[in-house]
Amino acid sequence: AQSVSQHNHHVILSEAASLELGCNYSYGGTVNLFWYVQYPGQHLQLLLKYFSGDPLVKGIKGFEAEFIKSKFSFNLRKPSVQWSDTAEYFCAAYSGYALNFGKGTSLLVTP
Amino acid sequence: NAGVTQTPKFQVLKTGQSMTLQCAQDMNHEYMSWYRQDPGMGLRLIHYSVGAGITDQGEVPNGYNVSRSTTEDFPLRLLSAAPSQTSVYFCASSPGTGYYEQYFGPGTRLTVT
């Protein structure tokens, strides 16, 4: 089954800094990848998804991710973070009938 | 459209008690899943269903039972609660074959003392 790993468990950034969160998936072939966000006290929201086609995927709230097949990576980026981006971010891969999630990255954006 | 709904939002149980977490969706989705979320562990799949009458185990099924008698409902039963089952539980649904995106409910926060 497809699995994912996230490199950074805790990230602290100042407002306006650029963000890149790492995600690697386990093996090649057809892959369907997602980034979800969970704001404090809330449930999961889909940020963006990649199924096929353009490897640069744009999502909501100014986030984007790049699928790099040669590196088995699907990193999440945002050019300039805001305090409201403080949240937990999860990378996930479709595997069979459900999703396999990474362990998550907790992002704290300081004013 | 209510989407995916879960009840209760919060629950406290004593060790050994049993309970059922409810999950319902009104989108006529074929696939439904239960996950648990623990700090530093991400979300882990407990059980899933690909249609009424069909269920299967995920990564962490021990201590949980599921059944799917209708397309809409997918309850999760804790048979004899243990402190290790303290977690936040999310139910999700997906249209089915060829659709990979999952729609999540708001979660149930369960504490077992």
JSON list of C-alpha atoms in Angstrom, two decimals:
[
{"chain": "A", "resi": 1, "resn": "ALA", "atom": "CA", "xyz": [0.00, 0.00, 0.00]},
{"chain": "A", "resi": 2, "resn": "GLN", "atom": "CA", "xyz": [1.13, 3.51, -0.79]},
{"chain": "A", "resi": 3, "resn": "SER", "atom": "CA", "xyz": [2.46, 5.32, 2.31]},
{"chain": "A", "resi": 4, "resn": "VAL", "atom": "CA", "xyz": [3.79, 8.80, 2.95]},
{"chain": "A", "resi": 5, "resn": "SER", "atom": "CA", "xyz": [6.32, 10.34, 5.30]},
{"chain": "A", "resi": 6, "resn": "GLN", "atom": "CA", "xyz": [6.56, 13.93, 6.41]},
{"chain": "A", "resi": 7, "resn": "HIS", "atom": "CA", "xyz": [9.95, 15.28, 7.32]},
{"chain": "A", "resi": 8, "resn": "ASN", "atom": "CA", "xyz": [9.19, 18.17, 9.59]},
{"chain": "A", "resi": 9, "resn": "HIS", "atom": "CA", "xyz": [7.13, 17.59, 12.70]},
{"chain": "A", "resi": 10, "resn": "HIS", "atom": "CA", "xyz": [7.22, 21.12, 14.09]},
{"chain": "A", "resi": 11, "resn": "VAL", "atom": "CA", "xyz": [7.90, 24.29, 12.14]},
{"chain": "A", "resi": 12, "resn": "ILE", "atom": "CA", "xyz": [7.95, 27.84, 13.48]},
{"chain": "A", "resi": 13, "resn": "LEU", "atom": "CA", "xyz": [7.96, 30.74, 11.04]},
{"chain": "A", "resi": 14, "resn": "SER", "atom": "CA", "xyz": [7.53, 34.47, 11.23]},
{"chain": "A", "resi": 15, "resn": "GLU", "atom": "CA", "xyz": [4.74, 36.10, 9.27]},
{"chain": "A", "resi": 16, "resn": "ALA", "atom": "CA", "xyz": [5.67, 36.76, 5.62]},
{"chain": "A", "resi": 17, "resn": "ALA", "atom": "CA", "xyz": [8.28, 33.97, 5.62]},
{"chain": "A", "resi": 18, "resn": "SER", "atom": "CA", "xyz": [8.10, 31.33, 2.91]},
{"chain": "A", "resi": 19, "resn": "LEU", "atom": "CA", "xyz": [6.93, 27.82, 3.74]},
{"chain": "A", "resi": 20, "resn": "GLU", "atom": "CA", "xyz": [7.92, 24.46, 2.38]},
{"chain": "A", "resi": 21, "resn": "LEU", "atom": "CA", "xyz": [6.75, 21.24, 4.04]},
{"chain": "A", "resi": 22, "resn": "GLY", "atom": "CA", "xyz": [8.20, 17.98, 2.86]},
{"chain": "A", "resi": 23, "resn": "CYS", "atom": "CA", "xyz": [6.27, 14.86, 1.92]},
{"chain": "A", "resi": 24, "resn": "ASN", "atom": "CA", "xyz": [7.60, 11.68, 0.30]},
{"chain": "A", "resi": 25, "resn": "TYR", "atom": "CA", "xyz": [5.54, 8.77, -0.93]},
{"chain": "A", "resi": 26, "resn": "SER", "atom": "CA", "xyz": [6.71, 5.21, -0.91]},
{"chain": "A", "resi": 27, "resn": "TYR", "atom": "CA", "xyz": [6.68, 3.85, -4.45]},
{"chain": "A", "resi": 28, "resn": "GLY", "atom": "CA", "xyz": [6.07, 4.68, -8.05]},
{"chain": "A", "resi": 29, "resn": "GLY", "atom": "CA", "xyz": [3.24, 3.88, -10.39]},
{"chain": "A", "resi": 30, "resn": "THR", "atom": "CA", "xyz": [-0.14, 5.53, -10.18]},
{"chain": "A", "resi": 31, "resn": "VAL", "atom": "CA", "xyz": [-0.28, 7.81, -7.20]},
{"chain": "A", "resi": 32, "resn": "ASN", "atom": "CA", "xyz": [-2.98, 10.09, -5.84]},
{"chain": "A", "resi": 33, "resn": "LEU", "atom": "CA", "xyz": [-1.75, 12.58, -3.27]},
{"chain": "A", "resi": 34, "resn": "PHE", "atom": "CA", "xyz": [-3.37, 15.10, -0.98]},
{"chain": "A", "resi": 35, "resn": "TRP", "atom": "CA", "xyz": [-2.55, 17.81, 1.49]},
{"chain": "A", "resi": 36, "resn": "TYR", "atom": "CA", "xyz": [-5.03, 18.44, 4.28]},
{"chain": "A", "resi": 37, "resn": "VAL", "atom": "CA", "xyz": [-5.02, 21.17, 6.92]},
{"chain": "A", "resi": 38, "resn": "GLN", "atom": "CA", "xyz": [-6.48, 21.09, 10.40]},
{"chain": "A", "resi": 39, "resn": "TYR", "atom": "CA", "xyz": [-6.88, 24.45, 12.11]},
{"chain": "A", "resi": 40, "resn": "PRO", "atom": "CA", "xyz": [-6.96, 24.42, 15.93]},
{"chain": "A", "resi": 41, "resn": "GLY", "atom": "CA", "xyz": [-10.15, 22.79, 17.16]},
{"chain": "A", "resi": 42, "resn": "GLN", "atom": "CA", "xyz": [-11.46, 22.13, 13.67]},
{"chain": "A", "resi": 43, "resn": "HIS", "atom": "CA", "xyz": [-11.74, 19.16, 11.38]},
{"chain": "A", "resi": 44, "resn": "LEU", "atom": "CA", "xyz": [-9.73, 18.34, 8.30]},
{"chain": "A", "resi": 45, "resn": "GLN", "atom": "CA", "xyz": [-9.99, 20.48, 5.20]},
{"chain": "A", "resi": 46, "resn": "LEU", "atom": "CA", "xyz": [-8.61, 19.61, 1.79]},
{"chain": "A", "resi": 47, "resn": "LEU", "atom": "CA", "xyz": [-5.91, 22.06, 0.68]},
{"chain": "A", "resi": 48, "resn": "LEU", "atom": "CA", "xyz": [-5.06, 20.50, -2.67]},
{"chain": "A", "resi": 49, "resn": "LYS", "atom": "CA", "xyz": [-4.80, 17.20, -4.53]},
{"chain": "A", "resi": 50, "resn": "TYR", "atom": "CA", "xyz": [-2.80, 15.62, -7.31]},
{"chain": "A", "resi": 51, "resn": "PHE", "atom": "CA", "xyz": [-4.13, 12.84, -9.50]},
{"chain": "A", "resi": 52, "resn": "SER", "atom": "CA", "xyz": [-2.32, 13.34, -12.80]},
{"chain": "A", "resi": 53, "resn": "GLY", "atom": "CA", "xyz": [-1.33, 16.04, -15.29]},
{"chain": "A", "resi": 54, "resn": "ASP", "atom": "CA", "xyz": [0.38, 19.29, -14.37]},
{"chain": "A", "resi": 55, "resn": "PRO", "atom": "CA", "xyz": [2.78, 18.46, -11.52]},
{"chain": "A", "resi": 56, "resn": "LEU", "atom": "CA", "xyz": [2.36, 21.93, -10.02]},
{"chain": "A", "resi": 57, "resn": "VAL", "atom": "CA", "xyz": [-0.92, 21.93, -8.17]},
{"chain": "A", "resi": 58, "resn": "LYS", "atom": "CA", "xyz": [-2.58, 25.03, -6.80]},
{"chain": "A", "resi": 59, "resn": "GLY", "atom": "CA", "xyz": [-4.88, 24.82, -3.82]},
{"chain": "A", "resi": 60, "resn": "ILE", "atom": "CA", "xyz": [-6.87, 27.05, -1.57]},
{"chain": "A", "resi": 61, "resn": "LYS", "atom": "CA", "xyz": [-5.54, 29.95, 0.53]},
{"chain": "A", "resi": 62, "resn": "GLY", "atom": "CA", "xyz": [-2.48, 30.46, -1.70]},
{"chain": "A", "resi": 63, "resn": "PHE", "atom": "CA", "xyz": [-0.96, 27.02, -1.16]},
{"chain": "A", "resi": 64, "resn": "GLU", "atom": "CA", "xyz": [0.62, 24.98, -3.91]},
{"chain": "A", "resi": 65, "resn": "ALA", "atom": "CA", "xyz": [2.44, 21.67, -4.15]},
{"chain": "A", "resi": 66, "resn": "GLU", "atom": "CA", "xyz": [4.81, 20.18, -6.68]},
{"chain": "A", "resi": 67, "resn": "PHE", "atom": "CA", "xyz": [4.75, 16.51, -7.61]},
{"chain": "A", "resi": 68, "resn": "ILE", "atom": "CA", "xyz": [8.29, 15.38, -8.47]},
{"chain": "A", "resi": 69, "resn": "LYS", "atom": "CA", "xyz": [8.17, 11.79, -9.67]},
{"chain": "A", "resi": 70, "resn": "SER", "atom": "CA", "xyz": [11.96, 11.29, -9.69]},
{"chain": "A", "resi": 71, "resn": "LYS", "atom": "CA", "xyz": [12.16, 12.27, -6.03]},
{"chain": "A", "resi": 72, "resn": "PHE", "atom": "CA", "xyz": [8.91, 10.59, -4.89]},
{"chain": "A", "resi": 73, "resn": "SER", "atom": "CA", "xyz": [8.02, 13.94, -3.38]},
{"chain": "A", "resi": 74, "resn": "PHE", "atom": "CA", "xyz": [4.95, 16.15, -3.04]},
{"chain": "A", "resi": 75, "resn": "ASN", "atom": "CA", "xyz": [6.09, 19.18, -1.07]},
{"chain": "A", "resi": 76, "resn": "LEU", "atom": "CA", "xyz": [3.69, 21.88, 0.06]},
{"chain": "A", "resi": 77, "resn": "ARG", "atom": "CA", "xyz": [4.65, 25.52, -0.44]},
{"chain": "A", "resi": 78, "resn": "LYS", "atom": "CA", "xyz": [3.38, 28.99, 0.28]},
{"chain": "A", "resi": 79, "resn": "PRO", "atom": "CA", "xyz": [5.38, 32.09, -0.60]},
{"chain": "A", "resi": 80, "resn": "SER", "atom": "CA", "xyz": [4.30, 34.19, 2.38]},
{"chain": "A", "resi": 81, "resn": "VAL", "atom": "CA", "xyz": [2.62, 32.72, 5.47]},
{"chain": "A", "resi": 82, "resn": "GLN", "atom": "CA", "xyz": [0.16, 34.52, 7.72]},
{"chain": "A", "resi": 83, "resn": "TRP", "atom": "CA", "xyz": [-0.63, 34.08, 11.37]},
{"chain": "A", "resi": 84, "resn": "SER", "atom": "CA", "xyz": [-3.90, 32.42, 10.31]},
{"chain": "A", "resi": 85, "resn": "ASP", "atom": "CA", "xyz": [-1.90, 29.59, 8.67]},
{"chain": "A", "resi": 86, "resn": "THR", "atom": "CA", "xyz": [-1.07, 28.24, 12.12]},
{"chain": "A", "resi": 87, "resn": "ALA", "atom": "CA", "xyz": [-2.38, 24.69, 11.90]},
{"chain": "A", "resi": 88, "resn": "GLU", "atom": "CA", "xyz": [-1.44, 21.07, 11.48]},
{"chain": "A", "resi": 89, "resn": "TYR", "atom": "CA", "xyz": [-0.74, 19.91, 7.94]},
{"chain": "A", "resi": 90, "resn": "PHE", "atom": "CA", "xyz": [-1.10, 16.34, 6.73]},
{"chain": "A", "resi": 91, "resn": "CYS", "atom": "CA", "xyz": [0.11, 14.73, 3.55]},
{"chain": "A", "resi": 92, "resn": "ALA", "atom": "CA", "xyz": [-1.87, 11.67, 2.44]},
{"chain": "A", "resi": 93, "resn": "ALA", "atom": "CA", "xyz": [-1.83, 9.09, -0.33]},
{"chain": "A", "resi": 94, "resn": "TYR", "atom": "CA", "xyz": [-4.78, 7.16, -1.66]},
{"chain": "A", "resi": 95, "resn": "SER", "atom": "CA", "xyz": [-4.25, 3.48, -0.95]},
{"chain": "A", "resi": 96, "resn": "GLY", "atom": "CA", "xyz": [-6.92, 1.02, -1.93]},
{"chain": "A", "resi": 97, "resn": "TYR", "atom": "CA", "xyz": [-10.17, 2.35, -0.51]},
{"chain": "A", "resi": 98, "resn": "ALA", "atom": "CA", "xyz": [-8.95, 4.91, 1.99]},
{"chain": "A", "resi": 99, "resn": "LEU", "atom": "CA", "xyz": [-6.06, 7.28, 2.69]},
{"chain": "A", "resi": 100, "resn": "ASN", "atom": "CA", "xyz": [-2.70, 6.70, 4.31]},
{"chain": "A", "resi": 101, "resn": "PHE", "atom": "CA", "xyz": [-1.63, 9.79, 6.21]},
{"chain": "A", "resi": 102, "resn": "GLY", "atom": "CA", "xyz": [1.74, 11.10, 7.25]},
{"chain": "A", "resi": 103, "resn": "LYS", "atom": "CA", "xyz": [2.28, 11.93, 10.90]},
{"chain": "A", "resi": 104, "resn": "GLY", "atom": "CA", "xyz": [1.62, 15.60, 10.31]},
{"chain": "A", "resi": 105, "resn": "THR", "atom": "CA", "xyz": [3.54, 18.85, 10.61]},
{"chain": "A", "resi": 106, "resn": "SER", "atom": "CA", "xyz": [2.56, 21.39, 13.21]},
{"chain": "A", "resi": 107, "resn": "LEU", "atom": "CA", "xyz": [3.09, 24.92, 11.89]},
{"chain": "A", "resi": 108, "resn": "LEU", "atom": "CA", "xyz": [3.21, 27.92, 14.19]},
{"chain": "A", "resi": 109, "resn": "VAL", "atom": "CA", "xyz": [3.33, 31.34, 12.56]},
{"chain": "A", "resi": 110, "resn": "THR", "atom": "CA", "xyz": [4.44, 34.12, 14.87]},
{"chain": "A", "resi": 111, "resn": "PRO", "atom": "CA", "xyz": [3.52, 37.78, 14.35]},
{"chain": "B", "resi": 1, "resn": "ASN", "atom": "CA", "xyz": [-26.61, 18.63, 2.13]},
{"chain": "B", "resi": 2, "resn": "ALA", "atom": "CA", "xyz": [-25.26, 17.99, 5.63]},
{"chain": "B", "resi": 3, "resn": "GLY", "atom": "CA", "xyz": [-22.27, 16.07, 4.27]},
{"chain": "B", "resi": 4, "resn": "VAL", "atom": "CA", "xyz": [-20.70, 13.74, 6.83]},
{"chain": "B", "resi": 5, "resn": "THR", "atom": "CA", "xyz": [-22.10, 14.03, 10.34]},
{"chain": "B", "resi": 6, "resn": "GLN", "atom": "CA", "xyz": [-20.78, 12.45, 13.53]},
{"chain": "B", "resi": 7, "resn": "THR", "atom": "CA", "xyz": [-22.29, 12.12, 16.97]},
{"chain": "B", "resi": 8, "resn": "PRO", "atom": "CA", "xyz": [-21.48, 12.69, 19.73]},
{"chain": "B", "resi": 9, "resn": "LYS", "atom": "CA", "xyz": [-18.91, 15.50, 19.53]},
{"chain": "B", "resi": 10, "resn": "PHE", "atom": "CA", "xyz": [-17.43, 14.63, 22.92]},
{"chain": "B", "resi": 11, "resn": "GLN", "atom": "CA", "xyz": [-17.65, 11.54, 25.08]},
{"chain": "B", "resi": 12, "resn": "VAL", "atom": "CA", "xyz": [-16.09, 10.35, 28.33]},
{"chain": "B", "resi": 13, "resn": "LEU", "atom": "CA", "xyz": [-16.16, 6.64, 29.11]},
{"chain": "B", "resi": 14, "resn": "LYS", "atom": "CA", "xyz": [-14.91, 4.52, 31.94]},
{"chain": "B", "resi": 15, "resn": "THR", "atom": "CA", "xyz": [-12.62, 1.59, 31.20]},
{"chain": "B", "resi": 16, "resn": "GLY", "atom": "CA", "xyz": [-14.68, -1.43, 30.20]},
{"chain": "B", "resi": 17, "resn": "GLN", "atom": "CA", "xyz": [-17.73, 0.48, 29.02]},
{"chain": "B", "resi": 18, "resn": "SER", "atom": "CA", "xyz": [-19.00, 0.07, 25.49]},
{"chain": "B", "resi": 19, "resn": "MET", "atom": "CA", "xyz": [-20.38, 2.66, 23.14]},
{"chain": "B", "resi": 20, "resn": "THR", "atom": "CA", "xyz": [-21.13, 3.39, 19.51]},
{"chain": "B", "resi": 21, "resn": "LEU", "atom": "CA", "xyz": [-19.86, 6.39, 17.58]},
{"chain": "B", "resi": 22, "resn": "GLN", "atom": "CA", "xyz": [-22.32, 7.35, 14.90]},
{"chain": "B", "resi": 23, "resn": "CYS", "atom": "CA", "xyz": [-21.45, 8.43, 11.38]},
{"chain": "B", "resi": 24, "resn": "ALA", "atom": "CA", "xyz": [-23.86, 9.30, 8.59]},
{"chain": "B", "resi": 25, "resn": "GLN", "atom": "CA", "xyz": [-23.52, 10.79, 5.14]},
{"chain": "B", "resi": 26, "resn": "ASP", "atom": "CA", "xyz": [-26.20, 12.09, 2.79]},
{"chain": "B", "resi": 27, "resn": "MET", "atom": "CA", "xyz": [-24.16, 12.16, -0.42]},
{"chain": "B", "resi": 28, "resn": "ASN", "atom": "CA", "xyz": [-24.91, 8.57, -1.49]},
{"chain": "B", "resi": 29, "resn": "HIS", "atom": "CA", "xyz": [-21.22, 7.74, -1.22]},
{"chain": "B", "resi": 30, "resn": "GLU", "atom": "CA", "xyz": [-20.16, 4.13, -1.59]},
{"chain": "B", "resi": 31, "resn": "TYR", "atom": "CA", "xyz": [-17.00, 4.19, 0.50]},
{"chain": "B", "resi": 32, "resn": "MET", "atom": "CA", "xyz": [-16.83, 5.09, 4.18]},
{"chain": "B", "resi": 33, "resn": "SER", "atom": "CA", "xyz": [-13.94, 4.95, 6.64]},
{"chain": "B", "resi": 34, "resn": "TRP", "atom": "CA", "xyz": [-13.07, 5.48, 10.28]},
{"chain": "B", "resi": 35, "resn": "TYR", "atom": "CA", "xyz": [-9.77, 7.01, 11.37]},
{"chain": "B", "resi": 36, "resn": "ARG", "atom": "CA", "xyz": [-8.32, 7.84, 14.73]},
{"chain": "B", "resi": 37, "resn": "GLN", "atom": "CA", "xyz": [-6.03, 10.81, 15.28]},
{"chain": "B", "resi": 38, "resn": "ASP", "atom": "CA", "xyz": [-3.40, 10.78, 17.99]},
{"chain": "B", "resi": 39, "resn": "PRO", "atom": "CA", "xyz": [-0.68, 13.39, 18.64]},
{"chain": "B", "resi": 40, "resn": "GLY", "atom": "CA", "xyz": [2.41, 12.70, 16.55]},
{"chain": "B", "resi": 41, "resn": "MET", "atom": "CA", "xyz": [0.77, 9.75, 14.80]},
{"chain": "B", "resi": 42, "resn": "GLY", "atom": "CA", "xyz": [-1.30, 11.45, 12.14]},
{"chain": "B", "resi": 43, "resn": "LEU", "atom": "CA", "xyz": [-4.54, 9.71, 11.20]},
{"chain": "B", "resi": 44, "resn": "ARG", "atom": "CA", "xyz": [-4.67, 5.94, 11.16]},
{"chain": "B", "resi": 45, "resn": "LEU", "atom": "CA", "xyz": [-7.30, 3.85, 9.44]},
{"chain": "B", "resi": 46, "resn": "ILE", "atom": "CA", "xyz": [-9.42, 1.69, 11.75]},
{"chain": "B", "resi": 47, "resn": "HIS", "atom": "CA", "xyz": [-12.01, 0.12, 9.44]},
{"chain": "B", "resi": 48, "resn": "TYR", "atom": "CA", "xyz": [-13.49, 0.89, 6.07]},
{"chain": "B", "resi": 49, "resn": "SER", "atom": "CA", "xyz": [-16.45, -0.12, 3.95]},
{"chain": "B", "resi": 50, "resn": "VAL", "atom": "CA", "xyz": [-16.87, -0.22, 0.18]},
{"chain": "B", "resi": 51, "resn": "GLY", "atom": "CA", "xyz": [-20.62, -0.59, 0.26]},
{"chain": "B", "resi": 52, "resn": "ALA", "atom": "CA", "xyz": [-23.56, -1.76, 2.32]},
{"chain": "B", "resi": 53, "resn": "GLY", "atom": "CA", "xyz": [-22.77, -5.14, 3.86]},
{"chain": "B", "resi": 54, "resn": "ILE", "atom": "CA", "xyz": [-19.03, -4.98, 3.06]},
{"chain": "B", "resi": 55, "resn": "THR", "atom": "CA", "xyz": [-16.43, -3.95, 5.62]},
{"chain": "B", "resi": 56, "resn": "ASP", "atom": "CA", "xyz": [-12.74, -4.58, 6.13]},
{"chain": "B", "resi": 57, "resn": "GLN", "atom": "CA", "xyz": [-9.99, -3.84, 8.62]},
{"chain": "B", "resi": 58, "resn": "GLY", "atom": "CA", "xyz": [-7.54, -1.01, 8.40]},
{"chain": "B", "resi": 59, "resn": "GLU", "atom": "CA", "xyz": [-4.26, -0.44, 10.19]},
{"chain": "B", "resi": 60, "resn": "VAL", "atom": "CA", "xyz": [-5.55, -0.39, 13.80]},
{"chain": "B", "resi": 61, "resn": "PRO", "atom": "CA", "xyz": [-8.77, -2.43, 14.03]},
{"chain": "B", "resi": 62, "resn": "ASN", "atom": "CA", "xyz": [-8.33, -4.11, 17.42]},
{"chain": "B", "resi": 63, "resn": "GLY", "atom": "CA", "xyz": [-11.00, -3.21, 19.95]},
{"chain": "B", "resi": 64, "resn": "TYR", "atom": "CA", "xyz": [-13.40, -1.83, 17.34]},
{"chain": "B", "resi": 65, "resn": "ASN", "atom": "CA", "xyz": [-16.28, -3.29, 15.38]},
{"chain": "B", "resi": 66, "resn": "VAL", "atom": "CA", "xyz": [-18.16, -1.88, 12.41]},
{"chain": "B", "resi": 67, "resn": "SER", "atom": "CA", "xyz": [-21.12, -2.81, 10.29]},
{"chain": "B", "resi": 68, "resn": "ARG", "atom": "CA", "xyz": [-22.75, -1.17, 7.30]},
{"chain": "B", "resi": 69, "resn": "SER", "atom": "CA", "xyz": [-26.38, -2.08, 6.90]},
{"chain": "B", "resi": 70, "resn": "THR", "atom": "CA", "xyz": [-27.24, 1.01, 4.82]},
{"chain": "B", "resi": 71, "resn": "THR", "atom": "CA", "xyz": [-25.33, 3.23, 2.41]},
{"chain": "B", "resi": 72, "resn": "GLU", "atom": "CA", "xyz": [-25.80, 6.22, 4.71]},
{"chain": "B", "resi": 73, "resn": "ASP", "atom": "CA", "xyz": [-24.63, 4.91, 8.09]},
{"chain": "B", "resi": 74, "resn": "PHE", "atom": "CA", "xyz": [-21.34, 3.48, 9.30]},
{"chain": "B", "resi": 75, "resn": "PRO", "atom": "CA", "xyz": [-21.26, 3.20, 13.12]},
{"chain": "B", "resi": 76, "resn": "LEU", "atom": "CA", "xyz": [-18.09, 2.36, 15.03]},
{"chain": "B", "resi": 77, "resn": "ARG", "atom": "CA", "xyz": [-18.47, 0.25, 18.16]},
{"chain": "B", "resi": 78, "resn": "LEU", "atom": "CA", "xyz": [-16.05, 0.14, 21.04]},
{"chain": "B", "resi": 79, "resn": "LEU", "atom": "CA", "xyz": [-16.67, -3.19, 22.72]},
{"chain": "B", "resi": 80, "resn": "SER", "atom": "CA", "xyz": [-14.80, -2.64, 26.00]},
{"chain": "B", "resi": 81, "resn": "ALA", "atom": "CA", "xyz": [-13.18, 0.78, 26.16]},
{"chain": "B", "resi": 82, "resn": "ALA", "atom": "CA", "xyz": [-9.54, 1.08, 27.19]},
{"chain": "B", "resi": 83, "resn": "PRO", "atom": "CA", "xyz": [-7.48, 4.21, 27.98]},
{"chain": "B", "resi": 84, "resn": "SER", "atom": "CA", "xyz": [-5.46, 3.50, 24.81]},
{"chain": "B", "resi": 85, "resn": "GLN", "atom": "CA", "xyz": [-8.60, 4.30, 22.83]},
{"chain": "B", "resi": 86, "resn": "THR", "atom": "CA", "xyz": [-8.58, 7.90, 24.02]},
{"chain": "B", "resi": 87, "resn": "SER", "atom": "CA", "xyz": [-8.38, 9.74, 20.72]},
{"chain": "B", "resi": 88, "resn": "VAL", "atom": "CA", "xyz": [-10.19, 11.89, 18.20]},
{"chain": "B", "resi": 89, "resn": "TYR", "atom": "CA", "xyz": [-12.21, 9.81, 15.75]},
{"chain": "B", "resi": 90, "resn": "PHE", "atom": "CA", "xyz": [-12.98, 10.93, 12.22]},
{"chain": "B", "resi": 91, "resn": "CYS", "atom": "CA", "xyz": [-15.40, 9.39, 9.82]},
{"chain": "B", "resi": 92, "resn": "ALA", "atom": "CA", "xyz": [-14.96, 9.97, 6.09]},
{"chain": "B", "resi": 93, "resn": "SER", "atom": "CA", "xyz": [-16.78, 9.10, 2.90]},
{"chain": "B", "resi": 94, "resn": "SER", "atom": "CA", "xyz": [-15.92, 8.97, -0.76]},
{"chain": "B", "resi": 95, "resn": "PRO", "atom": "CA", "xyz": [-18.04, 8.47, -3.90]},
{"chain": "B", "resi": 96, "resn": "GLY", "atom": "CA", "xyz": [-16.40, 5.16, -4.81]},
{"chain": "B", "resi": 97, "resn": "THR", "atom": "CA", "xyz": [-14.33, 3.61, -7.54]},
{"chain": "B", "resi": 98, "resn": "GLY", "atom": "CA", "xyz": [-12.32, 6.18, -9.46]},
{"chain": "B", "resi": 99, "resn": "TYR", "atom": "CA", "xyz": [-12.86, 8.91, -6.89]},
{"chain": "B", "resi": 100, "resn": "TYR", "atom": "CA", "xyz": [-10.03, 9.33, -4.43]},
{"chain": "B", "resi": 101, "resn": "GLU", "atom": "CA", "xyz": [-10.96, 12.39, -2.42]},
{"chain": "B", "resi": 102, "resn": "GLN", "atom": "CA", "xyz": [-12.41, 11.78, 1.02]},
{"chain": "B", "resi": 103, "resn": "TYR", "atom": "CA", "xyz": [-14.90, 14.02, 2.80]},
{"chain": "B", "resi": 104, "resn": "PHE", "atom": "CA", "xyz": [-14.41, 14.19, 6.55]},
{"chain": "B", "resi": 105, "resn": "GLY", "atom": "CA", "xyz": [-16.84, 14.62, 9.41]},
{"chain": "B", "resi": 106, "resn": "PRO", "atom": "CA", "xyz": [-16.18, 17.00, 12.31]},
{"chain": "B", "resi": 107, "resn": "GLY", "atom": "CA", "xyz": [-14.82, 14.32, 14.61]},
{"chain": "B", "resi": 108, "resn": "THR", "atom": "CA", "xyz": [-15.63, 12.81, 18.00]},
{"chain": "B", "resi": 109, "resn": "ARG", "atom": "CA", "xyz": [-13.27, 13.44, 20.90]},
{"chain": "B", "resi": 110, "resn": "LEU", "atom": "CA", "xyz": [-13.30, 10.37, 23.16]},
{"chain": "B", "resi": 111, "resn": "THR", "atom": "CA", "xyz": [-11.67, 10.13, 26.57]},
{"chain": "B", "resi": 112, "resn": "VAL", "atom": "CA", "xyz": [-11.46, 6.81, 28.39]},
{"chain": "B", "resi": 113, "resn": "THR", "atom": "CA", "xyz": [-10.62, 7.04, 32.08]}
]
